[in-house]
PDB file of C-alpha atoms in Angstrom:
ATOM      1  CA  MET N 151      -6.577 -47.105  32.361  1.00 63.00           C
ATOM      2  CA  LYS N 152      -2.932 -47.085  33.205  1.00 77.00           C
ATOM      3  CA  LYS N 153      -1.076 -43.998  34.362  1.00 76.00           C
ATOM      4  CA  GLY N 154       1.141 -44.148  31.262  1.00 78.00           C
ATOM      5  CA  SER N 155      -1.902 -44.076  28.973  1.00 86.00           C
ATOM      6  CA  ILE N 156      -3.382 -41.107  30.817  1.00 87.00           C
ATOM      7  CA  GLY N 157      -0.048 -39.279  30.519  1.00 86.00           C
ATOM      8  CA  ILE N 158       0.140 -39.925  26.781  1.00 91.00           C
ATOM      9  CA  ILE N 159      -3.457 -38.792  26.291  1.00 92.00           C
ATOM     10  CA  ALA N 160      -2.736 -35.647  28.331  1.00 90.00           C
ATOM     11  CA  VAL N 161       0.362 -34.839  26.243  1.00 91.00           C
ATOM     12  CA  ILE N 162      -1.576 -35.395  23.012  1.00 93.00           C
ATOM     13  CA  ALA N 163      -4.413 -33.191  24.300  1.00 93.00           C
ATOM     14  CA  VAL N 164      -1.948 -30.393  25.173  1.00 92.00           C
ATOM     15  CA  ILE N 165      -0.340 -30.631  21.715  1.00 91.00           C
ATOM     16  CA  VAL N 166      -3.736 -30.564  19.978  1.00 92.00           C
ATOM     17  CA  ILE N 167      -4.896 -27.576  22.043  1.00 94.00           C
ATOM     18  CA  TRP N 168      -1.626 -25.770  21.332  1.00 92.00           C
ATOM     19  CA  GLY N 169      -1.940 -26.595  17.605  1.00 91.00           C
ATOM     20  CA  ILE N 170      -5.481 -25.244  17.438  1.00 93.00           C
ATOM     21  CA  SER N 171      -4.518 -22.115  19.347  1.00 92.00           C
ATOM     22  CA  ALA N 172      -1.422 -21.502  17.194  1.00 93.00           C
ATOM     23  CA  TYR N 173      -3.369 -22.059  13.965  1.00 93.00           C
ATOM     24  CA  ASN N 174      -6.142 -19.692  15.053  1.00 93.00           C
ATOM     25  CA  GLY N 175      -3.538 -17.073  16.005  1.00 93.00           C
ATOM     26  CA  MET N 176      -1.963 -17.314  12.556  1.00 93.00           C
ATOM     27  CA  VAL N 177      -5.361 -17.017  10.881  1.00 93.00           C
ATOM     28  CA  LYS N 178      -6.113 -13.921  12.968  1.00 94.00           C
ATOM     29  CA  GLU N 179      -2.804 -12.262  12.018  1.00 93.00           C
ATOM     30  CA  ASP N 180      -3.277 -13.270   8.374  1.00 91.00           C
ATOM     31  CA  GLU N 181      -6.672 -11.558   8.337  1.00 93.00           C
ATOM     32  CA  LYS N 182      -5.182  -8.442   9.951  1.00 93.00           C
ATOM     33  CA  ALA N 183      -2.558  -8.372   7.193  1.00 91.00           C
ATOM     34  CA  THR N 184      -5.166  -8.736   4.453  1.00 89.00           C
ATOM     35  CA  THR N 185      -7.255  -5.950   5.964  1.00 91.00           C
ATOM     36  CA  ALA N 186      -4.229  -3.688   6.355  1.00 92.00           C
ATOM     37  CA  PHE N 187      -3.320  -4.179   2.694  1.00 90.00           C
ATOM     38  CA  ALA N 188      -6.912  -3.473   1.660  1.00 90.00           C
ATOM     39  CA  ASN N 189      -6.672  -0.191   3.595  1.00 91.00           C
ATOM     40  CA  VAL N 190      -3.533   0.714   1.635  1.00 90.00           C
ATOM     41  CA  GLN N 191      -5.319  -0.042  -1.620  1.00 89.00           C
ATOM     42  CA  SER N 192      -8.296   2.023  -0.486  1.00 89.00           C
ATOM     43  CA  ALA N 193      -6.052   5.017   0.196  1.00 90.00           C
ATOM     44  CA  TYR N 194      -4.441   4.649  -3.227  1.00 88.00           C
ATOM     45  CA  GLN N 195      -7.904   4.414  -4.804  1.00 88.00           C
ATOM     46  CA  ARG N 196      -8.935   7.651  -3.077  1.00 88.00           C
ATOM     47  CA  ARG N 197      -5.917   9.353  -4.630  1.00 87.00           C
ATOM     48  CA  ALA N 198      -6.741   7.908  -8.047  1.00 86.00           C
ATOM     49  CA  ASP N 199     -10.319   9.189  -7.720  1.00 87.00           C
ATOM     50  CA  LEU N 200      -9.128  12.737  -6.932  1.00 85.00           C
ATOM     51  CA  ILE N 201      -6.784  12.954  -9.909  1.00 84.00           C
ATOM     52  CA  PRO N 202      -9.342  13.499 -12.719  1.00 84.00           C
ATOM     53  CA  ASN N 203     -10.866  16.449 -10.847  1.00 82.00           C
ATOM     54  CA  LEU N 204      -7.454  17.947 -10.178  1.00 81.00           C
ATOM     55  CA  VAL N 205      -6.353  17.507 -13.800  1.00 80.00           C
ATOM     56  CA  GLU N 206      -9.540  19.130 -15.112  1.00 80.00           C
ATOM     57  CA  THR N 207      -9.187  22.085 -12.759  1.00 78.00           C
ATOM     58  CA  VAL N 208      -5.583  22.675 -13.776  1.00 79.00           C
ATOM     59  CA  LYS N 209      -6.411  22.201 -17.480  1.00 74.00           C
ATOM     60  CA  GLY N 210      -8.699  25.205 -17.356  1.00 73.00           C
ATOM     61  CA  TYR N 211      -5.752  27.425 -16.465  1.00 69.00           C
ATOM     62  CA  ALA N 212      -2.813  25.736 -18.099  1.00 70.00           C
ATOM     63  CA  GLN N 213      -3.864  24.833 -21.619  1.00 67.00           C
ATOM     64  CA  HIS N 214      -0.311  24.288 -22.929  1.00 62.00           C
ATOM     65  CA  GLU N 215       0.725  21.777 -20.229  1.00 71.00           C
ATOM     66  CA  GLU N 216      -0.666  18.832 -22.210  1.00 73.00           C
ATOM     67  CA  GLU N 217       2.418  16.645 -21.701  1.00 75.00           C
ATOM     68  CA  THR N 218       2.080  16.880 -17.918  1.00 78.00           C
ATOM     69  CA  PHE N 219      -1.634  16.045 -18.086  1.00 77.00           C
ATOM     70  CA  LYS N 220      -0.892  13.072 -20.313  1.00 78.00           C
ATOM     71  CA  GLU N 221       1.792  11.779 -17.905  1.00 83.00           C
ATOM     72  CA  VAL N 222      -0.559  12.050 -14.931  1.00 83.00           C
ATOM     73  CA  VAL N 223      -3.381  10.244 -16.712  1.00 82.00           C
ATOM     74  CA  GLU N 224      -1.057   7.491 -17.972  1.00 85.00           C
ATOM     75  CA  ALA N 225       0.506   7.020 -14.532  1.00 85.00           C
ATOM     76  CA  ARG N 226      -2.956   6.863 -12.933  1.00 85.00           C
ATOM     77  CA  THR N 227      -4.094   4.276 -15.476  1.00 84.00           C
ATOM     78  CA  LYS N 228      -0.992   2.153 -14.902  1.00 83.00           C
ATOM     79  CA  ALA N 229      -1.301   2.373 -11.106  1.00 83.00           C
ATOM     80  CA  THR N 230      -4.971   1.395 -11.089  1.00 82.00           C
ATOM     81  CA  GLN N 231      -4.483  -1.519 -13.493  1.00 81.00           C
ATOM     82  CA  ILE N 232      -2.054  -3.358 -11.226  1.00 81.00           C
ATOM     83  CA  THR N 233      -3.987  -5.696  -9.004  1.00 79.00           C
ATOM     84  CA  VAL N 234      -2.371  -7.426  -6.075  1.00 79.00           C
ATOM     85  CA  ASP N 235      -3.793 -10.338  -4.117  1.00 76.00           C
ATOM     86  CA  PRO N 236      -2.957  -9.468  -0.503  1.00 74.00           C
ATOM     87  CA  SER N 237      -2.886 -13.120   0.527  1.00 70.00           C
ATOM     88  CA  ASN N 238      -0.244 -14.000  -2.056  1.00 69.00           C
ATOM     89  CA  ILE N 239       2.011 -11.012  -2.680  1.00 76.00           C
ATOM     90  CA  THR N 240       5.266 -11.926  -4.350  1.00 78.00           C
ATOM     91  CA  PRO N 241       8.280  -9.624  -3.996  1.00 78.00           C
ATOM     92  CA  GLU N 242       8.082  -8.944  -7.735  1.00 83.00           C
ATOM     93  CA  LYS N 243       4.390  -8.016  -7.629  1.00 82.00           C
ATOM     94  CA  MET N 244       4.947  -5.801  -4.577  1.00 83.00           C
ATOM     95  CA  LYS N 245       7.801  -4.030  -6.386  1.00 82.00           C
ATOM     96  CA  GLU N 246       5.678  -3.542  -9.511  1.00 84.00           C
ATOM     97  CA  PHE N 247       2.823  -2.151  -7.394  1.00 85.00           C
ATOM     98  CA  GLN N 248       5.151   0.226  -5.538  1.00 85.00           C
ATOM     99  CA  GLU N 249       6.843   1.412  -8.746  1.00 84.00           C
ATOM    100  CA  ALA N 250       3.513   2.232 -10.382  1.00 86.00           C
ATOM    101  CA  GLN N 251       2.387   4.165  -7.315  1.00 87.00           C
ATOM    102  CA  GLY N 252       5.756   5.972  -7.245  1.00 84.00           C
ATOM    103  CA  GLU N 253       5.397   7.004 -10.883  1.00 85.00           C
ATOM    104  CA  LEU N 254       1.966   8.383 -10.087  1.00 85.00           C
ATOM    105  CA  SER N 255       3.345  10.334  -7.124  1.00 86.00           C
ATOM    106  CA  GLN N 256       6.023  11.880  -9.338  1.00 84.00           C
ATOM    107  CA  ALA N 257       3.514  12.818 -12.036  1.00 83.00           C
ATOM    108  CA  LEU N 258       1.261  14.402  -9.416  1.00 83.00           C
ATOM    109  CA  GLY N 259       4.213  16.381  -8.098  1.00 83.00           C
ATOM    110  CA  ARG N 260       4.760  17.845 -11.559  1.00 79.00           C
ATOM    111  CA  LEU N 261       1.061  18.635 -11.864  1.00 80.00           C
ATOM    112  CA  ILE N 262       0.989  20.448  -8.514  1.00 79.00           C
ATOM    113  CA  ALA N 263       4.149  22.358  -9.451  1.00 80.00           C
ATOM    114  CA  ILE N 264       2.321  23.890 -12.413  1.00 77.00           C
ATOM    115  CA  GLN N 265       0.508  26.196 -10.005  1.00 76.00           C
ATOM    116  CA  GLU N 266       3.685  28.283  -9.599  1.00 74.00           C
ATOM    117  CA  ASN N 267       3.381  29.436 -13.216  1.00 74.00           C
ATOM    118  CA  TYR N 268      -0.301  30.369 -12.910  1.00 72.00           C
ATOM    119  CA  PRO N 269      -1.171  32.872 -10.177  1.00 71.00           C
ATOM    120  CA  ASP N 270      -4.896  32.598 -10.952  1.00 73.00           C
ATOM    121  CA  LEU N 271      -4.736  28.850 -10.415  1.00 70.00           C
ATOM    122  CA  LYS N 272      -2.991  29.322  -7.073  1.00 67.00           C
ATOM    123  CA  ALA N 273      -5.985  31.412  -5.954  1.00 68.00           C
ATOM    124  CA  ASN N 274      -8.655  29.064  -7.329  1.00 72.00           C
ATOM    125  CA  GLN N 275     -10.664  27.677  -4.415  1.00 77.00           C
ATOM    126  CA  ASN N 276     -11.505  24.418  -6.203  1.00 77.00           C
ATOM    127  CA  PHE N 277      -7.822  23.789  -6.941  1.00 76.00           C
ATOM    128  CA  LEU N 278      -6.815  24.607  -3.367  1.00 79.00           C
ATOM    129  CA  SER N 279      -9.492  22.276  -2.014  1.00 82.00           C
ATOM    130  CA  LEU N 280      -8.395  19.447  -4.307  1.00 80.00           C
ATOM    131  CA  GLN N 281      -4.762  20.072  -3.407  1.00 82.00           C
ATOM    132  CA  ASP N 282      -5.615  19.872   0.312  1.00 84.00           C
ATOM    133  CA  GLN N 283      -7.567  16.658  -0.239  1.00 85.00           C
ATOM    134  CA  LEU N 284      -4.667  15.187  -2.187  1.00 84.00           C
ATOM    135  CA  GLU N 285      -2.216  16.137   0.559  1.00 86.00           C
ATOM    136  CA  GLY N 286      -4.488  14.533   3.149  1.00 87.00           C
ATOM    137  CA  THR N 287      -4.757  11.430   0.987  1.00 88.00           C
ATOM    138  CA  GLU N 288      -0.978  11.194   0.670  1.00 88.00           C
ATOM    139  CA  ASN N 289      -0.803  11.297   4.471  1.00 88.00           C
ATOM    140  CA  ARG N 290      -3.434   8.536   4.651  1.00 91.00           C
ATOM    141  CA  ILE N 291      -1.437   6.440   2.196  1.00 89.00           C
ATOM    142  CA  ASN N 292       1.696   6.843   4.284  1.00 89.00           C
ATOM    143  CA  GLU N 293      -0.159   5.959   7.483  1.00 91.00           C
ATOM    144  CA  ALA N 294      -1.844   2.939   5.845  1.00 91.00           C
ATOM    145  CA  ARG N 295       1.520   1.687   4.568  1.00 90.00           C
ATOM    146  CA  ASN N 296       3.083   2.103   8.017  1.00 92.00           C
ATOM    147  CA  THR N 297       0.180   0.243   9.634  1.00 93.00           C
ATOM    148  CA  TYR N 298       0.476  -2.531   7.050  1.00 91.00           C
ATOM    149  CA  ASN N 299       4.199  -2.877   7.750  1.00 92.00           C
ATOM    150  CA  LYS N 300       3.554  -3.129  11.506  1.00 94.00           C
ATOM    151  CA  VAL N 301       0.880  -5.790  10.993  1.00 94.00           C
ATOM    152  CA  ILE N 302       3.137  -7.721   8.615  1.00 92.00           C
ATOM    153  CA  GLN N 303       5.954  -7.579  11.155  1.00 93.00           C
ATOM    154  CA  GLY N 304       3.672  -9.154  13.776  1.00 93.00           C
ATOM    155  CA  TYR N 305       2.421 -11.769  11.314  1.00 93.00           C
ATOM    156  CA  ASN N 306       5.902 -12.688  10.077  1.00 92.00           C
ATOM    157  CA  THR N 307       7.200 -12.906  13.645  1.00 93.00           C
ATOM    158  CA  LEU N 308       4.307 -15.141  14.704  1.00 92.00           C
ATOM    159  CA  ILE N 309       4.745 -17.643  11.884  1.00 92.00           C
ATOM    160  CA  ARG N 310       8.541 -17.748  12.187  1.00 93.00           C
ATOM    161  CA  LYS N 311       8.756 -18.253  15.965  1.00 92.00           C
ATOM    162  CA  PHE N 312       9.315 -21.757  17.225  1.00 92.00           C
ATOM    163  CA  PRO N 313       7.194 -23.870  17.650  1.00 90.00           C
ATOM    164  CA  ASN N 314       4.677 -21.994  15.444  1.00 90.00           C
ATOM    165  CA  SER N 315       7.105 -22.342  12.543  1.00 89.00           C
ATOM    166  CA  LEU N 316       6.382 -26.081  12.563  1.00 88.00           C
ATOM    167  CA  LEU N 317       2.692 -25.478  11.904  1.00 90.00           C
ATOM    168  CA  SER N 318       2.987 -22.434   9.637  1.00 90.00           C
ATOM    169  CA  GLY N 319       4.762 -24.448   6.962  1.00 88.00           C
ATOM    170  CA  ILE N 320       2.285 -27.292   7.190  1.00 90.00           C
ATOM    171  CA  PHE N 321      -0.721 -24.978   6.842  1.00 91.00           C
ATOM    172  CA  GLY N 322       0.811 -22.741   4.157  1.00 89.00           C
ATOM    173  CA  PHE N 323       1.358 -19.559   6.153  1.00 91.00           C
ATOM    174  CA  GLU N 324       4.223 -17.805   4.379  1.00 89.00           C
ATOM    175  CA  ARG N 325       6.162 -14.630   5.044  1.00 88.00           C
ATOM    176  CA  ARG N 326       4.711 -11.495   3.540  1.00 89.00           C
ATOM    177  CA  ASN N 327       6.537  -8.558   2.019  1.00 84.00           C
ATOM    178  CA  LYS N 328       6.538  -5.100   3.513  1.00 85.00           C
ATOM    179  CA  PHE N 329       6.312  -1.807   1.700  1.00 82.00           C
ATOM    180  CA  GLU N 330       9.754  -0.359   1.209  1.00 79.00           C
ATOM    181  CA  ALA N 331      10.875   3.177   0.514  1.00 70.00           C
ATOM    182  CA  ASP N 332      11.051   4.064  -3.150  1.00 66.00           C
ATOM    183  CA  THR N 333      14.614   3.792  -4.453  1.00 57.00           C
ATOM    184  CA  ASP N 334      14.377   7.442  -5.541  1.00 55.00           C
ATOM    185  CA  ALA N 335      13.201   8.567  -2.094  1.00 50.00           C
ATOM    186  CA  GLN N 336      16.734   9.589  -1.152  1.00 48.00           C
ATOM    187  CA  LYS N 337      16.897  12.038  -4.063  1.00 55.00           C
ATOM    188  CA  ALA N 338      15.223  15.430  -4.058  1.00 49.00           C
ATOM    189  CA  PRO N 339      12.426  15.551  -6.639  1.00 49.00           C
ATOM    190  CA  LYS N 340      13.352  17.388  -9.823  1.00 52.00           C
ATOM    191  CA  VAL N 341      10.588  19.438 -11.384  1.00 44.00           C
ATOM    192  CA  SER N 342      11.137  21.054 -14.748  1.00 44.00           C
ATOM    193  CA  PHE N 343       8.899  22.415 -17.463  1.00 37.00           C
TER     194      PHE N 343
END
């Protein structure tokens, strides 16, 4: 074999090894992103599972707050009906998902605010326990969203960096969307009965 042929074979081998390594790195980051999004969905599901118990506990004390109960149940139903495929999240689907979760958060805020009008409810151990669990769940949701955003940042950076960007397009690795703050997050929540 000639030296030129050996050189060409060596260059091709290096390119193939790099290609395999880059592809495997993108697959690894893609899986991290999918798992991180599943963790966000799990945290939201935990919140959705707590809501019926919270609503029933409050109902026992606040019989005439039917409109608030209805809003919470409707918001929960809407939020749990939106399904998102973490491997193919469009900006529109992400926005729809976030808006539904935001509506649920607002409805829950109104439900929790009811306790101020009912001193017996404020002292109810079951309500206090559910409220603590809900607060913990909201913290988990926030942490899961932050983790997802960090993973997505790493994934997006990996697939956009040269020379990985050459392979990412060929193999269909596309940028993913991050969770963004709710547009109403800058405003103080308004609670009225």
